[in-house]
Coordinates of C-alpha atoms in Angstrom, one line a residue:
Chain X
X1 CA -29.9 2.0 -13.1
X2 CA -26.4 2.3 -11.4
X3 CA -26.8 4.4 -7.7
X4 CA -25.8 7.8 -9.1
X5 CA -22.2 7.9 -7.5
X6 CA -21.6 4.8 -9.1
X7 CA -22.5 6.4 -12.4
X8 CA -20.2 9.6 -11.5
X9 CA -17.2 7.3 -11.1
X10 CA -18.2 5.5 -14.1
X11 CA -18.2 8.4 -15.9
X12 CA -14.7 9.7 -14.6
X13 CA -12.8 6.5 -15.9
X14 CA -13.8 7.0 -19.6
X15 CA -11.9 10.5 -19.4
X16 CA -9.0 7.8 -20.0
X17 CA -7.9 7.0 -23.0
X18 CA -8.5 3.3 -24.3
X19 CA -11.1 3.2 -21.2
X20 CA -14.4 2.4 -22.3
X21 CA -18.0 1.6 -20.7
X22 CA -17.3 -2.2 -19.2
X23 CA -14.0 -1.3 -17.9
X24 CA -14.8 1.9 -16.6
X25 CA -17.9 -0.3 -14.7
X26 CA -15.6 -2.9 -13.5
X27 CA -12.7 -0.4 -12.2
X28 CA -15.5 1.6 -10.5
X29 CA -16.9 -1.2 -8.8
X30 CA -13.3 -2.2 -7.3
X31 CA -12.5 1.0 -6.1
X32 CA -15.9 0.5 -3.9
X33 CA -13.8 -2.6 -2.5
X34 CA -11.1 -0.6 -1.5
X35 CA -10.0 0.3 2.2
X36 CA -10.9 4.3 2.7
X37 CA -7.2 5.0 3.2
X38 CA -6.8 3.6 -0.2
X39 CA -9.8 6.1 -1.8
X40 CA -8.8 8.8 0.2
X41 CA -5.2 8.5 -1.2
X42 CA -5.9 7.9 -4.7
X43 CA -8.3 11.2 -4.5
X44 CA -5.1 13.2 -2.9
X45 CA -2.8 11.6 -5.7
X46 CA -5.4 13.0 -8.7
X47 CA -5.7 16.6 -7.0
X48 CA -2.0 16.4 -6.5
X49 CA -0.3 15.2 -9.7
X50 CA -2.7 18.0 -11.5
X51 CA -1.4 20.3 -9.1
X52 CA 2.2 19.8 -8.3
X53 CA 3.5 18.5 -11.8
X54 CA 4.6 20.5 -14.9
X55 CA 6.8 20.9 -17.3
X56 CA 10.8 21.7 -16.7
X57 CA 11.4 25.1 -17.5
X58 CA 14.1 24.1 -20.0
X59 CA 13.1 21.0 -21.6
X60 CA 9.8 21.0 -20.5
X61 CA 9.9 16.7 -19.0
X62 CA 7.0 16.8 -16.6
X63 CA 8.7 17.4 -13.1
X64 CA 7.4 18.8 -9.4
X65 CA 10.8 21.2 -9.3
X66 CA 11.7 24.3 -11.9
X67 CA 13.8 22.2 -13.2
X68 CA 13.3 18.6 -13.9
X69 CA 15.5 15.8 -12.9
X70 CA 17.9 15.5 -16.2
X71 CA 18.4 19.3 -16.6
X72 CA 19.2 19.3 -12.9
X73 CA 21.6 16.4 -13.4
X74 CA 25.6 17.8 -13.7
X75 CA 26.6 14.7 -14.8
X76 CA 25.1 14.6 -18.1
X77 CA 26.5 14.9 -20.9
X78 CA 25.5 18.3 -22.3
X79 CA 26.9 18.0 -25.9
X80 CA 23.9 15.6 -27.3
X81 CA 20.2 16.6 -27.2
X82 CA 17.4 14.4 -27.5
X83 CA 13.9 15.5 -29.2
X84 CA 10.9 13.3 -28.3
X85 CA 7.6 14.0 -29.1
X86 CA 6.0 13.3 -25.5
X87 CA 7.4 13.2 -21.8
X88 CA 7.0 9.7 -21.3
X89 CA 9.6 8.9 -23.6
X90 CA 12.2 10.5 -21.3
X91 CA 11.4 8.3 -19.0
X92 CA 11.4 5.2 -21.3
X93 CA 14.8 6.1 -22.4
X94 CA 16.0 6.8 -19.0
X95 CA 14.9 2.7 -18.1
X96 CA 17.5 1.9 -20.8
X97 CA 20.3 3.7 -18.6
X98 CA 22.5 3.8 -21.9
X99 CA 21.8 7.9 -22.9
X100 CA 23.7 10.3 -20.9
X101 CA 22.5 13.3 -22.7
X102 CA 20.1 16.3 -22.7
X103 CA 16.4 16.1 -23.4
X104 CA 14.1 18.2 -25.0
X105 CA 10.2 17.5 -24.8
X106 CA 7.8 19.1 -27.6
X107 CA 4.6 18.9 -28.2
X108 CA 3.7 16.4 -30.3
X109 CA 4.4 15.7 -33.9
X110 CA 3.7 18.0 -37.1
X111 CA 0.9 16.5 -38.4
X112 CA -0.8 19.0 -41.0
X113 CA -3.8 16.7 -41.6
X114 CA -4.9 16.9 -38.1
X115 CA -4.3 20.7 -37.8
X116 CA -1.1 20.4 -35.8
X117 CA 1.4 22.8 -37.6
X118 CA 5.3 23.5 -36.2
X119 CA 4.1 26.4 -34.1
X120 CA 1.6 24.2 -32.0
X121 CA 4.3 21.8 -31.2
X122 CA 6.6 24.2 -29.1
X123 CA 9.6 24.6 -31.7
X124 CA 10.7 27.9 -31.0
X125 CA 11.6 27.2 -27.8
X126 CA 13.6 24.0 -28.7
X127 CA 15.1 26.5 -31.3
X128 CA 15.9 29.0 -29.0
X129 CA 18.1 26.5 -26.7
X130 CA 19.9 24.7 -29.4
X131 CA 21.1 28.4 -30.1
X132 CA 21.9 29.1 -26.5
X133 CA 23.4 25.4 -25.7
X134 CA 26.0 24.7 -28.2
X135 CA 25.1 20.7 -28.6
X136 CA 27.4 18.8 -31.0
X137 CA 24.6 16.1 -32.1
X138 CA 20.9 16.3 -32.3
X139 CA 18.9 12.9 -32.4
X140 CA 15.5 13.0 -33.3
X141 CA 13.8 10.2 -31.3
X142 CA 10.5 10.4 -32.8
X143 CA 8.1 7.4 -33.8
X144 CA 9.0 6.1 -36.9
X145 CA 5.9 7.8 -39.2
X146 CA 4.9 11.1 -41.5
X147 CA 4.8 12.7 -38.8
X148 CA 7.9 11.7 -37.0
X149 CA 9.3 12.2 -40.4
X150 CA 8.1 15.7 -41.3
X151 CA 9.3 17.5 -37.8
X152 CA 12.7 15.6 -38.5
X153 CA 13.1 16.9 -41.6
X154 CA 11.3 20.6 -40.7
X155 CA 14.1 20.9 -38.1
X156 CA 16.8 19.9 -40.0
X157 CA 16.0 22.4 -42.3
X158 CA 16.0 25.3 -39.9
X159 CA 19.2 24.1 -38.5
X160 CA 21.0 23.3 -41.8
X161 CA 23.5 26.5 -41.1
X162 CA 24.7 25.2 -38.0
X163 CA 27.5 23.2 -37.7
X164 CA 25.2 20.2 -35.5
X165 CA 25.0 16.5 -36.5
X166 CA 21.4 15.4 -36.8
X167 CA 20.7 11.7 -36.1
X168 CA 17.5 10.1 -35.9
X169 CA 16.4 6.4 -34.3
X170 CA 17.4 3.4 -36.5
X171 CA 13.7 1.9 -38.0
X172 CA 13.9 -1.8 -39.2
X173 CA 12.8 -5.4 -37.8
X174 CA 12.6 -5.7 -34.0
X175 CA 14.3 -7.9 -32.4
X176 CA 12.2 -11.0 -32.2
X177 CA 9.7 -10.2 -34.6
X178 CA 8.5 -12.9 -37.1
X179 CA 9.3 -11.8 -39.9
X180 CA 6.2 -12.2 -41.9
X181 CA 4.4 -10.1 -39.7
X182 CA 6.9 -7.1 -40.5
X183 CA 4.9 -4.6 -42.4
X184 CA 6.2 -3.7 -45.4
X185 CA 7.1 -0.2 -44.7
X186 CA 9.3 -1.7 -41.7
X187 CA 11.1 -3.9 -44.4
X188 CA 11.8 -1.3 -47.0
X189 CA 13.7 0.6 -44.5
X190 CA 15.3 -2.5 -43.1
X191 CA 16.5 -3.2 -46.4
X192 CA 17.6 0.6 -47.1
X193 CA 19.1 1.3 -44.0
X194 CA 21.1 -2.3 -43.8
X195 CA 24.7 -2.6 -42.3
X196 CA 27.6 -4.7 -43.4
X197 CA 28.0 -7.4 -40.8
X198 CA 31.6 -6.9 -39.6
Chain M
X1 CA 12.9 8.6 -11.7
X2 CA 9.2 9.9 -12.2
X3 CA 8.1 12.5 -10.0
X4 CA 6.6 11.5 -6.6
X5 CA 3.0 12.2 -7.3
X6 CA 3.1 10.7 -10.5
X7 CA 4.4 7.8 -8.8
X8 CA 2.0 8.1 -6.2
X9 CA -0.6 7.8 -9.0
X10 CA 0.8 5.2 -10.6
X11 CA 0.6 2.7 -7.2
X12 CA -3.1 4.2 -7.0
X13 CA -3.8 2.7 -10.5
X14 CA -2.5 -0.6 -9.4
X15 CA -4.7 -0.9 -6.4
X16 CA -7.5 -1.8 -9.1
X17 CA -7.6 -5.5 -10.2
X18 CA -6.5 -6.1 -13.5
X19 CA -3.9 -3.0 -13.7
X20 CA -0.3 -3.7 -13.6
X21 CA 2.7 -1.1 -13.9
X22 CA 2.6 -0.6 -17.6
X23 CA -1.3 0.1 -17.8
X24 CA -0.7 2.1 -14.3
X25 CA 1.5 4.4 -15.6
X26 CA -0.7 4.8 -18.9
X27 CA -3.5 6.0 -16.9
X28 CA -1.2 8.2 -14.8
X29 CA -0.2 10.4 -17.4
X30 CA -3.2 10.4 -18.7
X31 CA -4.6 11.9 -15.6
X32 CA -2.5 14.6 -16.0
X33 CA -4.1 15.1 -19.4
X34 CA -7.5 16.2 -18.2
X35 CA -8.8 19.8 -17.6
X36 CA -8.9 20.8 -13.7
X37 CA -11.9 20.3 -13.6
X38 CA -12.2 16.8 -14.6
X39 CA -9.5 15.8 -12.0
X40 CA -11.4 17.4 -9.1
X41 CA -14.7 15.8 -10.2
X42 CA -12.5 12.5 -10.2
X43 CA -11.1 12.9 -7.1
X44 CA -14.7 14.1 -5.7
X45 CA -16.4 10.7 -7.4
X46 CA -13.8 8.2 -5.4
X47 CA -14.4 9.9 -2.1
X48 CA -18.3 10.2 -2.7
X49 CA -18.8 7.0 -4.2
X50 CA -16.9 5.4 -1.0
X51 CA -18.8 7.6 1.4
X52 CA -22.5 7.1 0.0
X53 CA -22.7 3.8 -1.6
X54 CA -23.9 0.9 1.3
X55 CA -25.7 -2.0 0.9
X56 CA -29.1 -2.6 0.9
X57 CA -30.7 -3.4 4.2
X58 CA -32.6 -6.1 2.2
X59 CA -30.9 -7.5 -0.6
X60 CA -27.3 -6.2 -0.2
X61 CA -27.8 -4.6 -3.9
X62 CA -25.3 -1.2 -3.5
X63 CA -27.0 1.4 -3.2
X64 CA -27.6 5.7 -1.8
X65 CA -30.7 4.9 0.0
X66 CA -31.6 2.5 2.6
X67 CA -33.6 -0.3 0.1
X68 CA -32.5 -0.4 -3.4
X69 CA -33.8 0.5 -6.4
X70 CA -35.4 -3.4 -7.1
X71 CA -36.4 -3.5 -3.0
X72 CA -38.3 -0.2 -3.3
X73 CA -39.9 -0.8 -6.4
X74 CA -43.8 -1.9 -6.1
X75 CA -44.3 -3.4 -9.7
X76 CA -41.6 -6.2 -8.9
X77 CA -43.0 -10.0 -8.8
X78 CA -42.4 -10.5 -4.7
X79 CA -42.5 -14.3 -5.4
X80 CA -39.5 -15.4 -7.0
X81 CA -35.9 -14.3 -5.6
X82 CA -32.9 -14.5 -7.8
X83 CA -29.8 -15.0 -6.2
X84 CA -26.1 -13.8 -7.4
X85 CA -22.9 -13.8 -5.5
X86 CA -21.9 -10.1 -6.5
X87 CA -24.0 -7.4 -6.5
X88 CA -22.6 -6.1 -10.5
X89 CA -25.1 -9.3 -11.5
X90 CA -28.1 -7.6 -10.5
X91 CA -27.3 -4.5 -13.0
X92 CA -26.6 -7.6 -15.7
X93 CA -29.6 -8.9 -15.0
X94 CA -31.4 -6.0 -15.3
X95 CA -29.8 -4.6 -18.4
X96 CA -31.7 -7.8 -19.8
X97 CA -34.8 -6.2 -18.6
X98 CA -36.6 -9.6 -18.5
X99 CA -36.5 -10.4 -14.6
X100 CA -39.2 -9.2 -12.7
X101 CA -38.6 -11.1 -9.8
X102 CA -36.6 -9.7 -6.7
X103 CA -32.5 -10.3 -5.9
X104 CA -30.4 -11.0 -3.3
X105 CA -26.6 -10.6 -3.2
X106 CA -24.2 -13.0 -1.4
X107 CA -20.9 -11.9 -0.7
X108 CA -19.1 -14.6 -2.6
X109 CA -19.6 -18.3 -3.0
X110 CA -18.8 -21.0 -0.7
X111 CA -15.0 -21.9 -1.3
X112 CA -13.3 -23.7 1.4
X113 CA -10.1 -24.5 -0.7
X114 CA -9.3 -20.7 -0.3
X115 CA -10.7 -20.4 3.6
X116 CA -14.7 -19.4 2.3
X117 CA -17.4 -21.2 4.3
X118 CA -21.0 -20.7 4.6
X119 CA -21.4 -18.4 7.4
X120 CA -18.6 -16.3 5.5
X121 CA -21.0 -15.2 2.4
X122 CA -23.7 -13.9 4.4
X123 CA -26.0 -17.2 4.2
X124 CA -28.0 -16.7 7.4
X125 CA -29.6 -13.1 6.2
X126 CA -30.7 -15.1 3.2
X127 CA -32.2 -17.9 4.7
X128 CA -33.7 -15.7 6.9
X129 CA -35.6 -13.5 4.3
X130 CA -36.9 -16.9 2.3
X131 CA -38.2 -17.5 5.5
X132 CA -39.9 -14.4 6.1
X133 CA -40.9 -13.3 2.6
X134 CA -42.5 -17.0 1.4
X135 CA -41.3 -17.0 -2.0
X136 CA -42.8 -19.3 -4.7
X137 CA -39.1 -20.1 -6.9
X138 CA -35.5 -19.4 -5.7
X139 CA -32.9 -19.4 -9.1
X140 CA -29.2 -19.6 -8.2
X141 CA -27.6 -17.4 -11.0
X142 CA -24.2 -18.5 -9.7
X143 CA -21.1 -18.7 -12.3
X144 CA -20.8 -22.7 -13.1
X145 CA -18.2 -23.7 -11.1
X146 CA -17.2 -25.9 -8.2
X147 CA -18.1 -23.3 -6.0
X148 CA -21.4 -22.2 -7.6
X149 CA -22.5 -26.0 -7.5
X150 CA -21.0 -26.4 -3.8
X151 CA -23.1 -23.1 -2.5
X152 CA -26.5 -24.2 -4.5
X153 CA -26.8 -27.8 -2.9
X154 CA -25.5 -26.6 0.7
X155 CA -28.5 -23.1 -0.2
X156 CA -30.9 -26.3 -1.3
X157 CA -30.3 -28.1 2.0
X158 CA -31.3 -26.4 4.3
X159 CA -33.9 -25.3 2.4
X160 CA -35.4 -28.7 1.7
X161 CA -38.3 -28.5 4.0
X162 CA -40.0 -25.6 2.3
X163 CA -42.0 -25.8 -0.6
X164 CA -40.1 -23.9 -3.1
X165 CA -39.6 -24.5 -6.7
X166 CA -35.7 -23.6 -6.4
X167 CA -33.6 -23.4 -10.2
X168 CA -30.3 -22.5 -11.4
X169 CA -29.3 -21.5 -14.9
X170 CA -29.0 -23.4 -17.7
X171 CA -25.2 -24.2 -18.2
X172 CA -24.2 -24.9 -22.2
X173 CA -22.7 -24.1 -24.9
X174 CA -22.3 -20.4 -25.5
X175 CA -24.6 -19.0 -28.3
X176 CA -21.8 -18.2 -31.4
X177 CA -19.0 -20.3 -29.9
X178 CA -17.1 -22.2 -32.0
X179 CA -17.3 -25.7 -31.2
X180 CA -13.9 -26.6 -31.0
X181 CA -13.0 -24.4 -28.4
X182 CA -16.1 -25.1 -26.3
X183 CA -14.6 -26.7 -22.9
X184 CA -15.4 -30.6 -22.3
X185 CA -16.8 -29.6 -18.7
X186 CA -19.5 -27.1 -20.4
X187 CA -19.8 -29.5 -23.6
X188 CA -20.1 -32.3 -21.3
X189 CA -23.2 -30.5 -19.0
X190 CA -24.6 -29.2 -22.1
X191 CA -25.3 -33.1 -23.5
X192 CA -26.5 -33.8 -20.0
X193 CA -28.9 -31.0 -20.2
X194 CA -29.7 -31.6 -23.9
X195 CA -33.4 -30.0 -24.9
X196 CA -36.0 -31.9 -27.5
X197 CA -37.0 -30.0 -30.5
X198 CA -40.3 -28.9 -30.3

């Protein structure tokens, strides 16, 4: 029914995640009401980003240079390394302006149901540079979850001989939440991991 | 802080209604997700679909060719005109696949609060083509609204002199709705426009 570019663009929108058939009609429909510096601009942005970004040779956060910007960084503090599980996090961590540290960027989570085992998540080479870089604190920054849980603890293991403190995240209530909508795995941490009020 | 062709990306994302930073910056990185190819067919699909889609010559449906797919269809009824202030109403209409009849698209409805008159929604091509293609019944499938009601009577008008059966949709409340949150203006046109039980 649609004009066939129409369905094209369409079809281009769902390769997003959470993008389905009504929103990918409606966001193809606007970008026919854009100016054609505007198209020709977002095109040059999608051939670009594809083309100029990957990932830091060292801690592999998406950047444009060898290195990315944090690795590049002398300032930072290079005794404390923080694992995520995906790039963005870097940057959502970075918003905060309160860690100084390293990063290090893997691929994922261990997640064993799924198929995703600690070779497909890039640990060897988080390995290797704990070896090389001599940090006095690891934290583990991963969702709190299995999985989040599993690569903690599969690390920890590995790195049990080395004199390194291994943090992880504090789980409980966030701020704000009602408290009846906590689920009850939030609250049994909450309760586990609670501090004295000093 | 992110790279400049992610961030390039990101104010791309935000040219489309509806998008803000958060969901810009989803999409971004998710761009960078796809396989080549994908973000070259992307990019191709924004240029093409800016470069090939025009309005019809007759109805202003969007379309490749010079007459739509409803304009260059035989089989439609030529004596009743259906007329919609965005061209995405057509493809609603005809995903009903119950209208015959022919369209035409405004660009807009009548709104002089925001600047919006008449000769700004493309009024004289319609009037024209009523006069030239003598149709039997006009229906204004306008969104109820100040506007929609504003641009029917001032369409009706001028049309007053014909002899034309000209409709609008039935305005009510919404099949499933709950009651209570049924708005007084709807609840109040659909007691207005109350049917007998046959």
């Amino acid at each position: 029914m649609y004009p066939d570019s129409i369905k094209s663009l369409i079809e281009c929108f769902k390769f997003l995640p959470g993008i389905g058939e009504k929103t990918a009609e409606r966001l193809a429909f606007s970008v026919l009401e854009l100016e054609e510096e505007q198209t020709t601009f977002f095109a040059d942005s999608i051939q670009e980003v594809k083309s100029k970004i990957h990932k830091c040779k060292n801690c592999n956060t998406l950047t444009e240079d060898e290195l990315c910007f944090i690795c590049n960084d002398d300032s930072r503090n290079r005794d404390i390394l923080c694992v995520v599980e995906d790039t963005k996090n870097v940057f959502l961590f970075e918003r905060l302006g309160m860690y100084h540290g390293m990063y290090h960027v893997l691929d994922g989570l261990i997640n064993p149901l799924e198929g995703i085992n600690p070779e497909d998540i890039g640990l060897d080479q988080l390995i290797e540079r704990i070896h090389k870089e001599k940090f006095q604190e690891i934290i583990f920054a991963f969702k709190p979850s299995i999985e989040g849980e599993t690569t903690a603890l599969y690390i920890k293991k590995i790195l049990e001989d080395m004199d390194i403190t291994i943090t992880r995240l504090a789980s409980g209530v966030p701020i704000g939440a009602d408290m009846e909508y906590v689920d009850s795995l939030t609250l049994e941490r909450a309760l586990n991991d609670r501090k004295e009020i000093e």
